[in-house]
mmCIF file of N, CA and C and ligand atoms in Angstrom:
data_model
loop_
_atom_site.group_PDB
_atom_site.id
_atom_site.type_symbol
_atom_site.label_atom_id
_atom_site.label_comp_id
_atom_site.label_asym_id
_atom_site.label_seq_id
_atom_site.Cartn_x
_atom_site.Cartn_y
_atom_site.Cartn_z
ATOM 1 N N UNK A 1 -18.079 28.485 32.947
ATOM 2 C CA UNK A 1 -17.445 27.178 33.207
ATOM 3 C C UNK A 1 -15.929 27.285 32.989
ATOM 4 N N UNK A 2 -15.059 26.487 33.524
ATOM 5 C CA UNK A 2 -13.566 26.651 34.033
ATOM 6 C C UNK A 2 -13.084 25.568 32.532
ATOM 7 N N UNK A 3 -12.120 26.069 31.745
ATOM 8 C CA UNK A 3 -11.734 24.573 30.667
ATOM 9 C C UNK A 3 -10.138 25.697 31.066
ATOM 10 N N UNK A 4 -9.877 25.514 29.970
ATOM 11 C CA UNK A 4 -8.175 24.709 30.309
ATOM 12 C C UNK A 4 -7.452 26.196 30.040
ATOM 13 N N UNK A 5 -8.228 27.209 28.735
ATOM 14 C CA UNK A 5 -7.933 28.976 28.962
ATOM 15 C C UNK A 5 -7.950 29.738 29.362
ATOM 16 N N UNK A 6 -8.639 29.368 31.209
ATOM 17 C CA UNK A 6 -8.923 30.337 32.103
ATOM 18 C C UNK A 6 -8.434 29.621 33.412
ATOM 19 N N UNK A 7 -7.913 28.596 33.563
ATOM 20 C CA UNK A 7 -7.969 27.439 34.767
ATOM 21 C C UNK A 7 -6.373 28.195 35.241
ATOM 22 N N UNK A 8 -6.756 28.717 36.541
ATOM 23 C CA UNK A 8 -5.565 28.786 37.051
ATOM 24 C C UNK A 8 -4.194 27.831 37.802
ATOM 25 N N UNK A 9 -4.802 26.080 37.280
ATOM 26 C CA UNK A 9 -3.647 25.457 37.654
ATOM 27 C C UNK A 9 -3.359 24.886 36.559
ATOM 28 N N UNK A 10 -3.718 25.293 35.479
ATOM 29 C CA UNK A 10 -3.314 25.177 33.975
ATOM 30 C C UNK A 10 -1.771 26.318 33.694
ATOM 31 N N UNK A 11 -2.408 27.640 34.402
ATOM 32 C CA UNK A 11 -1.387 28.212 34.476
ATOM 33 C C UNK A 11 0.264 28.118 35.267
ATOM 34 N N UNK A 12 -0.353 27.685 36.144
ATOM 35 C CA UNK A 12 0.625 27.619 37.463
ATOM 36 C C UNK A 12 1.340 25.548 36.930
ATOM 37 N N UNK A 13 0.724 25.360 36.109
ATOM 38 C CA UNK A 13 1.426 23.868 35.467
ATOM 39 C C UNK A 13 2.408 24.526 34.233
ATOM 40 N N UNK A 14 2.328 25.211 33.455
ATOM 41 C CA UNK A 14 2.571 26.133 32.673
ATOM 42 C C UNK A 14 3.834 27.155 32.970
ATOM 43 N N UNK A 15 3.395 27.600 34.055
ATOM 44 C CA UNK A 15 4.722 28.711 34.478
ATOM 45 C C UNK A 15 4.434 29.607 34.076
ATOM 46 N N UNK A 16 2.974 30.138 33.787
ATOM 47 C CA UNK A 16 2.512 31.601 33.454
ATOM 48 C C UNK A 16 2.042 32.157 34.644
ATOM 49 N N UNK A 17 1.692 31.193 35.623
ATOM 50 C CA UNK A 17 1.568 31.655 37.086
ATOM 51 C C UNK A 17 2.372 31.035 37.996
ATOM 52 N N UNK A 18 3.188 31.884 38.894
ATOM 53 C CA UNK A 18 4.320 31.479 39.923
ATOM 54 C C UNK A 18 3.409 30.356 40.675
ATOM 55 N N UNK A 19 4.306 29.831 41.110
ATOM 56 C CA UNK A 19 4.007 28.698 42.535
ATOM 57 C C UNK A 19 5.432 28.288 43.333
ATOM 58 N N UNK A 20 4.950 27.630 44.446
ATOM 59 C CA UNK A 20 6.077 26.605 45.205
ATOM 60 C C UNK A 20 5.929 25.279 45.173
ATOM 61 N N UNK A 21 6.712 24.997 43.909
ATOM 62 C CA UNK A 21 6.397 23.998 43.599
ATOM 63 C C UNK A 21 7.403 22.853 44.676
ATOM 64 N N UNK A 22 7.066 21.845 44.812
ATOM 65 C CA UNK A 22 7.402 20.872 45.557
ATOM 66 C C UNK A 22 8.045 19.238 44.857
ATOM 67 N N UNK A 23 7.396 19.634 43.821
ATOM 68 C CA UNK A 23 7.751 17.847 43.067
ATOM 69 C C UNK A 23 6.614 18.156 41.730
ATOM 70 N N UNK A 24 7.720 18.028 40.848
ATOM 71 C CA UNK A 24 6.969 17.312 39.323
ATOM 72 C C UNK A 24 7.401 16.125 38.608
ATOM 73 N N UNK A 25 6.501 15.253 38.186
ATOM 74 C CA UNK A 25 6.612 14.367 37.217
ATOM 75 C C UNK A 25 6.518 14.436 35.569
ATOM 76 N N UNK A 26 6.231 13.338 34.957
ATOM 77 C CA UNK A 26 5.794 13.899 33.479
ATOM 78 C C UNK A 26 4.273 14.186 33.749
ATOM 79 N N UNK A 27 3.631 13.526 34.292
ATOM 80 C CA UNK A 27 1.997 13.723 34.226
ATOM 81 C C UNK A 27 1.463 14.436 35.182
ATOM 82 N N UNK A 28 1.814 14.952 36.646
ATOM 83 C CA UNK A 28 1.771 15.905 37.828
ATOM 84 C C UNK A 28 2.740 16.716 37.714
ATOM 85 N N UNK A 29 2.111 17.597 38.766
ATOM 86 C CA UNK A 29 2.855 19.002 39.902
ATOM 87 C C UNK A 29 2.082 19.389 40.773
ATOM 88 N N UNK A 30 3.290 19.555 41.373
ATOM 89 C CA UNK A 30 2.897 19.429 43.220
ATOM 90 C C UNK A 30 3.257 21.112 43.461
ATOM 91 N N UNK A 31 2.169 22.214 43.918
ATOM 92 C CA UNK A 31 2.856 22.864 44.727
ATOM 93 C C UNK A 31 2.134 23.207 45.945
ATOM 94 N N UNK A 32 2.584 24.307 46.649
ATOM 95 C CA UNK A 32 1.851 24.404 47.951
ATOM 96 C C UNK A 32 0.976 25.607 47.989
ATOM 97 N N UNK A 33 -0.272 25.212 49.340
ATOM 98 C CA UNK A 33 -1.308 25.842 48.744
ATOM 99 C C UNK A 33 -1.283 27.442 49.077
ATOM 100 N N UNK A 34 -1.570 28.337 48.583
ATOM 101 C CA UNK A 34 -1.683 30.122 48.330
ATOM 102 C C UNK A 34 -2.398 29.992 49.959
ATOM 103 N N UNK A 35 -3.241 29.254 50.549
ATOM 104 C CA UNK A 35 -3.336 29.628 51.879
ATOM 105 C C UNK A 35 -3.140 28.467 52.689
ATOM 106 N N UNK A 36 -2.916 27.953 53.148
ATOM 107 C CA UNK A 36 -2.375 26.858 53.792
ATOM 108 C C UNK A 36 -3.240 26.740 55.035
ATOM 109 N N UNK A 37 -3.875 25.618 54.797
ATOM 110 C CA UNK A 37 -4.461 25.286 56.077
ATOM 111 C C UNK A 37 -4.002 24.675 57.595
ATOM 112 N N UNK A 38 -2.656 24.150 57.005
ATOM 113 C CA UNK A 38 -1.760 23.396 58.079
ATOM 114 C C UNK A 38 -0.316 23.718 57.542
ATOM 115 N N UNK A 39 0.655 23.146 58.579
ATOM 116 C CA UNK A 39 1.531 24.123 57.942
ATOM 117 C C UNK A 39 2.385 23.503 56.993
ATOM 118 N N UNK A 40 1.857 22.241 56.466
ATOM 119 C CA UNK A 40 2.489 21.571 54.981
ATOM 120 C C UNK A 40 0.944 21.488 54.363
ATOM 121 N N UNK A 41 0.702 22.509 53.367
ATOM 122 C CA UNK A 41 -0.684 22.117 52.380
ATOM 123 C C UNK A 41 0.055 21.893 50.619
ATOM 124 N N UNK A 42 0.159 21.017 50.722
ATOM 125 C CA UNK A 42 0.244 20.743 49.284
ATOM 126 C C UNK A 42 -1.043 20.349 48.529
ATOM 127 N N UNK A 43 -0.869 21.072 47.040
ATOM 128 C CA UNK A 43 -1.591 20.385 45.877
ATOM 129 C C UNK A 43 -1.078 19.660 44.686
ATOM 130 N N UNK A 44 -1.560 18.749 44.312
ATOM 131 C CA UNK A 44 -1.200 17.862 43.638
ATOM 132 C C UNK A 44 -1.964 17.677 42.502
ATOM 133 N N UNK A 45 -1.512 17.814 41.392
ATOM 134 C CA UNK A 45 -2.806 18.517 40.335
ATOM 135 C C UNK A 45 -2.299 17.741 38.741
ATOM 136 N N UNK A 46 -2.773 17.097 38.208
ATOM 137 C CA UNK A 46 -3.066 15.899 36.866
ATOM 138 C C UNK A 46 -2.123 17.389 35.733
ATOM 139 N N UNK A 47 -1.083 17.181 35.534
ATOM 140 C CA UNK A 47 -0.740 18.215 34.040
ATOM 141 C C UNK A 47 -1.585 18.306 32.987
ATOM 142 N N UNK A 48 -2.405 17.421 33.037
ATOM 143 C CA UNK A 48 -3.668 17.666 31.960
ATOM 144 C C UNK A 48 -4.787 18.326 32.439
ATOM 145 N N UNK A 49 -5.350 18.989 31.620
ATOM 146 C CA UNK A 49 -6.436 19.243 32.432
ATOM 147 C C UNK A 49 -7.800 18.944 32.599
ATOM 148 N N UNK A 50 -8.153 18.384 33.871
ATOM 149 C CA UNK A 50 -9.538 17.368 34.245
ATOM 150 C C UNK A 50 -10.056 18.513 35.117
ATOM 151 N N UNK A 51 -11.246 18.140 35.283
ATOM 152 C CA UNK A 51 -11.812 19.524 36.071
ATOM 153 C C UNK A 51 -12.270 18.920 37.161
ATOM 154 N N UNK A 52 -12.591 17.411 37.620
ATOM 155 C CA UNK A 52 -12.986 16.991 38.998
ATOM 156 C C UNK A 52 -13.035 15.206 38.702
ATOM 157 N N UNK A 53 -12.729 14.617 39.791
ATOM 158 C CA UNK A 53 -13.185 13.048 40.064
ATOM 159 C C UNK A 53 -14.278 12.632 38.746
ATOM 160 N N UNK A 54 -15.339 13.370 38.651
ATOM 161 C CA UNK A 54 -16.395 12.913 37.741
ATOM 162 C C UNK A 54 -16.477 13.022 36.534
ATOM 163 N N UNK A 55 -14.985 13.343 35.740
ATOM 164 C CA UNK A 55 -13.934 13.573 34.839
ATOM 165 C C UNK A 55 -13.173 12.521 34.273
ATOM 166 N N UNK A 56 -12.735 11.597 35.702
ATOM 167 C CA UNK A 56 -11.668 10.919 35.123
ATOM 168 C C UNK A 56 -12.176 9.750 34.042
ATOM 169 N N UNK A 57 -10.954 9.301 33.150
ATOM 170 C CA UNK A 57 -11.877 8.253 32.586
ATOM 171 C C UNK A 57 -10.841 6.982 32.933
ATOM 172 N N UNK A 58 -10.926 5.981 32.380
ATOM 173 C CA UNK A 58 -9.756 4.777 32.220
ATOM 174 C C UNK A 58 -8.520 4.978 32.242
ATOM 175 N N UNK A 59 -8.513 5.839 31.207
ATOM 176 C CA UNK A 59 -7.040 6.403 30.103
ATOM 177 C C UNK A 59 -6.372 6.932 31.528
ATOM 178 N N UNK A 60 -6.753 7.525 32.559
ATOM 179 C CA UNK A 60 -6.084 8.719 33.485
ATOM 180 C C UNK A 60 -5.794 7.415 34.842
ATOM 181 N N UNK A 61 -5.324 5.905 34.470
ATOM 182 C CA UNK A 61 -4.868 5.538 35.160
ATOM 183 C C UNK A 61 -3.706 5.838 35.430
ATOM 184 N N UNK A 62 -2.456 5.939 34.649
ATOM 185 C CA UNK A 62 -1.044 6.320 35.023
ATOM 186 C C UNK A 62 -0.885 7.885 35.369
ATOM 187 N N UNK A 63 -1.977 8.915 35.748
ATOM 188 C CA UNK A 63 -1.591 9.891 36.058
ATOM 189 C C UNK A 63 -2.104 9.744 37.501
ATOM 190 N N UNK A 64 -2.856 8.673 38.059
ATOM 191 C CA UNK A 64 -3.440 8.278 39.096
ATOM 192 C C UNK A 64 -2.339 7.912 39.801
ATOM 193 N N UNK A 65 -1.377 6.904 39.192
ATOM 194 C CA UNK A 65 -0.112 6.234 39.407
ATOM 195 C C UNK A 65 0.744 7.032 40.142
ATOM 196 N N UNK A 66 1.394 8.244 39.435
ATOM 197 C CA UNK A 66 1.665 9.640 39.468
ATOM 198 C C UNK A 66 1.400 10.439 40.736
ATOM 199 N N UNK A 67 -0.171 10.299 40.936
ATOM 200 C CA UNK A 67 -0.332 11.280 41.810
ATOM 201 C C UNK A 67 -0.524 10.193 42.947
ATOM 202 N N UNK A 68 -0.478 9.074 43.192
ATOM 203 C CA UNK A 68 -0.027 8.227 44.509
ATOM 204 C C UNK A 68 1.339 7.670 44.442
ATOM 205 N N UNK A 69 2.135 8.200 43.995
ATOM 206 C CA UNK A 69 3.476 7.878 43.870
ATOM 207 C C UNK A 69 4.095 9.539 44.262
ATOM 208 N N UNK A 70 3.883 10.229 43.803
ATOM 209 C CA UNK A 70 4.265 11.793 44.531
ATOM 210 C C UNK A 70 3.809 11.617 45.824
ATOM 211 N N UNK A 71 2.413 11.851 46.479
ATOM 212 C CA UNK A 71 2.132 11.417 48.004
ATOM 213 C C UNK A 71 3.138 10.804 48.655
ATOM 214 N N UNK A 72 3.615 9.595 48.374
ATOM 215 C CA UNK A 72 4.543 9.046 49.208
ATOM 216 C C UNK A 72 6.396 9.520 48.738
ATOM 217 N N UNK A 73 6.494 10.271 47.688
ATOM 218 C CA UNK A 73 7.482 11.132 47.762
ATOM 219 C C UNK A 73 7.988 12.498 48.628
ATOM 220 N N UNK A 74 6.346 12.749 48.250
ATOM 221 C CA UNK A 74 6.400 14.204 49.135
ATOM 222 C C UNK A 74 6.333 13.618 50.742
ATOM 223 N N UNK A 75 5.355 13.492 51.012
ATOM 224 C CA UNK A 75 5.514 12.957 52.803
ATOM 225 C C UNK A 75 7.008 12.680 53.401
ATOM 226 N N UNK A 76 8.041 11.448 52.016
ATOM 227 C CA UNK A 76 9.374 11.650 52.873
ATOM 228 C C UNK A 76 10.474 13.026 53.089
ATOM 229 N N UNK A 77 9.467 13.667 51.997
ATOM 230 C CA UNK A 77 10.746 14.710 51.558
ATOM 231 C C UNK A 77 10.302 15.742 52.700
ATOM 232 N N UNK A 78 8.954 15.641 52.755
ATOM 233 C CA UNK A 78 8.638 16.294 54.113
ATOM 234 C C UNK A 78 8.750 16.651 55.330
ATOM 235 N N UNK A 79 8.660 14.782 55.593
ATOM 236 C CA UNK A 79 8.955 14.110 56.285
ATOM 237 C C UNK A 79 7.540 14.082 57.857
ATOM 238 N N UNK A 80 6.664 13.713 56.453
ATOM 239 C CA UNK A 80 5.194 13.833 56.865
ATOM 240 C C UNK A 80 4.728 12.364 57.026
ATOM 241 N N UNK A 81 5.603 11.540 56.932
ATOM 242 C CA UNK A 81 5.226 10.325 56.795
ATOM 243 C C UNK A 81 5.186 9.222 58.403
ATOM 244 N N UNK A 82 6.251 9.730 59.044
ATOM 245 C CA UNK A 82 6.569 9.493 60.667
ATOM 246 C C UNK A 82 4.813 9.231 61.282
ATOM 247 N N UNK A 83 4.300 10.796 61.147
ATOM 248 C CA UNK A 83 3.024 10.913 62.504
ATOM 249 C C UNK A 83 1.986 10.876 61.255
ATOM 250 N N UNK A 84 2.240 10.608 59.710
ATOM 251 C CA UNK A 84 0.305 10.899 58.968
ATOM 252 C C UNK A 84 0.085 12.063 58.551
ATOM 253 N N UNK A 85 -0.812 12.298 57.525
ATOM 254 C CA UNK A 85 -1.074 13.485 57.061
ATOM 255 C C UNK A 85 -2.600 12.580 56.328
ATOM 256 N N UNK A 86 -3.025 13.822 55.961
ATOM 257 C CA UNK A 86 -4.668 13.411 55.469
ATOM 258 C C UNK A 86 -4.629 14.319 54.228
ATOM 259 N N UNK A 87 -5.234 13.644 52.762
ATOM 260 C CA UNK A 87 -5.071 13.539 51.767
ATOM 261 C C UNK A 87 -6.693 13.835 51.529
ATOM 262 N N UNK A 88 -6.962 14.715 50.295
ATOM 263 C CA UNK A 88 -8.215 15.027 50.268
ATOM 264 C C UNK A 88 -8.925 15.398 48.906
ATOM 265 N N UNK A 89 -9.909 14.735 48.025
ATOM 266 C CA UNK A 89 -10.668 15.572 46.697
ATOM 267 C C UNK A 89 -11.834 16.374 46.894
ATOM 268 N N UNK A 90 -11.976 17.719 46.801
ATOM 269 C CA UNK A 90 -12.929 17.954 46.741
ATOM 270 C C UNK A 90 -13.537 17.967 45.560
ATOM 271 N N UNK A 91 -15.087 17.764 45.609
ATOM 272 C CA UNK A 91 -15.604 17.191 44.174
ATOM 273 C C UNK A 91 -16.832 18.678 44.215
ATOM 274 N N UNK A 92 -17.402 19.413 43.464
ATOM 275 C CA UNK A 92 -18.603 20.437 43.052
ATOM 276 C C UNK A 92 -18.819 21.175 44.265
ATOM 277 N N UNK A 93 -20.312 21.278 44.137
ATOM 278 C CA UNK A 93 -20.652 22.630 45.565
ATOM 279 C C UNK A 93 -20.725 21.772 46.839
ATOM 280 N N UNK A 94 -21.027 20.895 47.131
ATOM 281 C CA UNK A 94 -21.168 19.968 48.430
ATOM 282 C C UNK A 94 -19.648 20.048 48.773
ATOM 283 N N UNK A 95 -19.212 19.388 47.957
ATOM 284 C CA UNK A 95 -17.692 19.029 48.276
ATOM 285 C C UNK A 95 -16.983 20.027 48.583
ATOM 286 N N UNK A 96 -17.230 21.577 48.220
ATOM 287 C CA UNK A 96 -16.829 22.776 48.650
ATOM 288 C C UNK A 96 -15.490 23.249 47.716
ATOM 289 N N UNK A 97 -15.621 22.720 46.246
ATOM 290 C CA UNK A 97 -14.596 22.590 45.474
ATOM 291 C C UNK A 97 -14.672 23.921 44.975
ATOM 292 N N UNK A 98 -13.632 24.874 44.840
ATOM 293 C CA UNK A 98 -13.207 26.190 44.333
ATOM 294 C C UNK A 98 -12.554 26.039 42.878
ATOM 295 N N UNK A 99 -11.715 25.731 42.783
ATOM 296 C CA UNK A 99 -10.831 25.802 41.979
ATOM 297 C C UNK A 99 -11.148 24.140 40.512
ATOM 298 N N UNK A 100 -11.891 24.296 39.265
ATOM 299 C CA UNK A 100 -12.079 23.250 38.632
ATOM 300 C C UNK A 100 -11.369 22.430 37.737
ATOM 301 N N UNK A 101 -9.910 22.399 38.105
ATOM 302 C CA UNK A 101 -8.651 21.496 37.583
ATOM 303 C C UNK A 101 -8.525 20.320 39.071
ATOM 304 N N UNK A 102 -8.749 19.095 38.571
ATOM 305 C CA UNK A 102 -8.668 18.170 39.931
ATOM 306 C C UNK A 102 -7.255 18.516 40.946
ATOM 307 N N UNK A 103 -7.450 18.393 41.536
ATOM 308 C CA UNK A 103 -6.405 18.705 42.737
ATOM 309 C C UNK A 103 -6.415 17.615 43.804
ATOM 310 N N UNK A 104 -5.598 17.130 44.778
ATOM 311 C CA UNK A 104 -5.317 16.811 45.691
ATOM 312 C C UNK A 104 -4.701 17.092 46.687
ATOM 313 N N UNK A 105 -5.087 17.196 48.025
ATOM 314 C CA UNK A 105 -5.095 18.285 48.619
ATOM 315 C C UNK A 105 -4.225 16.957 49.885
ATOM 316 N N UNK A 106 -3.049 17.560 50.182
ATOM 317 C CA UNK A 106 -1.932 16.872 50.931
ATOM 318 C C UNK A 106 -1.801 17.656 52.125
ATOM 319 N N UNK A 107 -2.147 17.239 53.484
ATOM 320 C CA UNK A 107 -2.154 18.200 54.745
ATOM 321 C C UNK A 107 -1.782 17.498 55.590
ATOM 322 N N UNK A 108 -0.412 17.871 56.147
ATOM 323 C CA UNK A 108 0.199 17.386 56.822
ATOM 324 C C UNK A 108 1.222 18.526 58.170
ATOM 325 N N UNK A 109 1.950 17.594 58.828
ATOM 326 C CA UNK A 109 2.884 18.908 59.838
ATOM 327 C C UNK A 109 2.433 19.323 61.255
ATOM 328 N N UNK A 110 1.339 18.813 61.135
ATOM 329 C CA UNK A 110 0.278 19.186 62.467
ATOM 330 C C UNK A 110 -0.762 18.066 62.893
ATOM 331 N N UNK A 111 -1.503 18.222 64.481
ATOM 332 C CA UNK A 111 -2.727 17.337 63.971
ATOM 333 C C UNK A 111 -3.569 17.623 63.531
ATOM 334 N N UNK A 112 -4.497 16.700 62.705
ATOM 335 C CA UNK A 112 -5.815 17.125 62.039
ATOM 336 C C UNK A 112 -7.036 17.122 63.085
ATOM 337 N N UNK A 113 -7.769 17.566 62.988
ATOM 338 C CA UNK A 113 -8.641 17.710 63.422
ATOM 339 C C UNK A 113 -10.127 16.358 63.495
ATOM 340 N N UNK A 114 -10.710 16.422 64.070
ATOM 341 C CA UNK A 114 -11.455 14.623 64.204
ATOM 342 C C UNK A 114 -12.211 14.858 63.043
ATOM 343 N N UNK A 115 -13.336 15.742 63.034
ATOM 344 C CA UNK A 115 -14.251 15.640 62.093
ATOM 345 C C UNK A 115 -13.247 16.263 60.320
ATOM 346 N N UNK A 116 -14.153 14.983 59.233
ATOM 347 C CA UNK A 116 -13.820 15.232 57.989
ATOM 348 C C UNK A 116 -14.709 16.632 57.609
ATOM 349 N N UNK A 117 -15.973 16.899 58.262
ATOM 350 C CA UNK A 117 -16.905 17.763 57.457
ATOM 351 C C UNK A 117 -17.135 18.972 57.784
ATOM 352 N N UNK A 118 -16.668 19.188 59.141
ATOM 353 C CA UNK A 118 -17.000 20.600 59.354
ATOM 354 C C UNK A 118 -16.124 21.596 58.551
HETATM 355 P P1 LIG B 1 -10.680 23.445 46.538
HETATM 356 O O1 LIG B 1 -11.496 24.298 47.453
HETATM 357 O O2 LIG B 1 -11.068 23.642 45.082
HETATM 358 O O3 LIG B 1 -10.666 21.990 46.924
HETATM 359 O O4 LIG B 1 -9.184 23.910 46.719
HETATM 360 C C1 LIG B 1 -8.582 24.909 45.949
HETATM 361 C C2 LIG B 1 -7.336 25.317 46.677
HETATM 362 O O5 LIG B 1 -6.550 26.081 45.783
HETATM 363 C C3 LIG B 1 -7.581 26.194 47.898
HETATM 364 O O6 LIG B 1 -7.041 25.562 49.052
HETATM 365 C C4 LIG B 1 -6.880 27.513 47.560
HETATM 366 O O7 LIG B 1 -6.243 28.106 48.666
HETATM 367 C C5 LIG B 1 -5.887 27.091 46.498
HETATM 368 N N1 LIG B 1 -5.557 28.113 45.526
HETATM 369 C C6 LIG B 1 -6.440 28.937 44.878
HETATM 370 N N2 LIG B 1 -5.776 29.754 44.041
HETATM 371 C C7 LIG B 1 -4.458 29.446 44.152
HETATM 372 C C8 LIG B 1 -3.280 29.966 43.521
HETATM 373 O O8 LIG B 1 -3.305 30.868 42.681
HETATM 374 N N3 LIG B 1 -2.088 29.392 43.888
HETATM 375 C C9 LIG B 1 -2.026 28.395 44.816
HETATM 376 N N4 LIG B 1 -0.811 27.915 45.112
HETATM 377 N N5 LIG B 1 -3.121 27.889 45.420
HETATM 378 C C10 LIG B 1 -4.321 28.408 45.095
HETATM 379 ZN ZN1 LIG B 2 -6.717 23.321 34.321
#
């Protein structure tokens, strides 16, 4: 199981692992993703560490704040905000979630594609 001594966006929040980072707050950091699915993939990831949606509790409202207040930072700085971008959690094995520090997954720069699931 993934906790907070092995979590590689514990590290990369940390600065023990490089990133491109894009935007930090006190409670987020934003960087972009190691493979990029489009050609703006940002992640957007809680400085604390939560391991998925089914995690959060009450208390993690102002880092919620945070991470929909970066979204609409990053998009202008982007300048992803004009044509849309699609914003995404993946949650366990269905959800196809890799990595167990919550993330938000910012894809923008291109069009998306129709279907959410394939
Ligand atoms: P998930 O599948 O858990 O929703 O998404 C995890 C994402 O993290 C993937 O898109 C993957 O490319 C990205 N990722 C995994 N390891 C690293 C890393 O070391 N650095 C960065 N920047 N992204 C990573
Ligand atoms: Zn973590």
């Amino acid at each position: 199981m993934t906790d907070k001594s092995n979590c590689i966006f514990c590290q990369i929040v940390s600065g023990a692992l490089p990133s491109k980072k894009v935007l930090e707050t006190d409670r987020v950091f934003a960087f972009r993703d190691i493979s990029p699915q489009v050609k703006d993939h940002i992640l957007i990831v809680p400085k604390k560490h939560v391991a998925d949606l089914t995690e959060v509790s009450s208390q993690d409202g102002p880092v919620f704040q945070d991470i929909f207040e970066s979204v609409q930072l990053i998009v202008k700085k982007l300048s992803l905000d004009a044509n849309g971008f699609r914003t995404v959690f993946n949650t366990g094995e269905h959800g196809c979630q890799t990595v167990f520090h919550l993330h938000l997954h910012l894809l923008g720069g291109a069009q998306m594609g129709g279907s959410m699931v394939g």
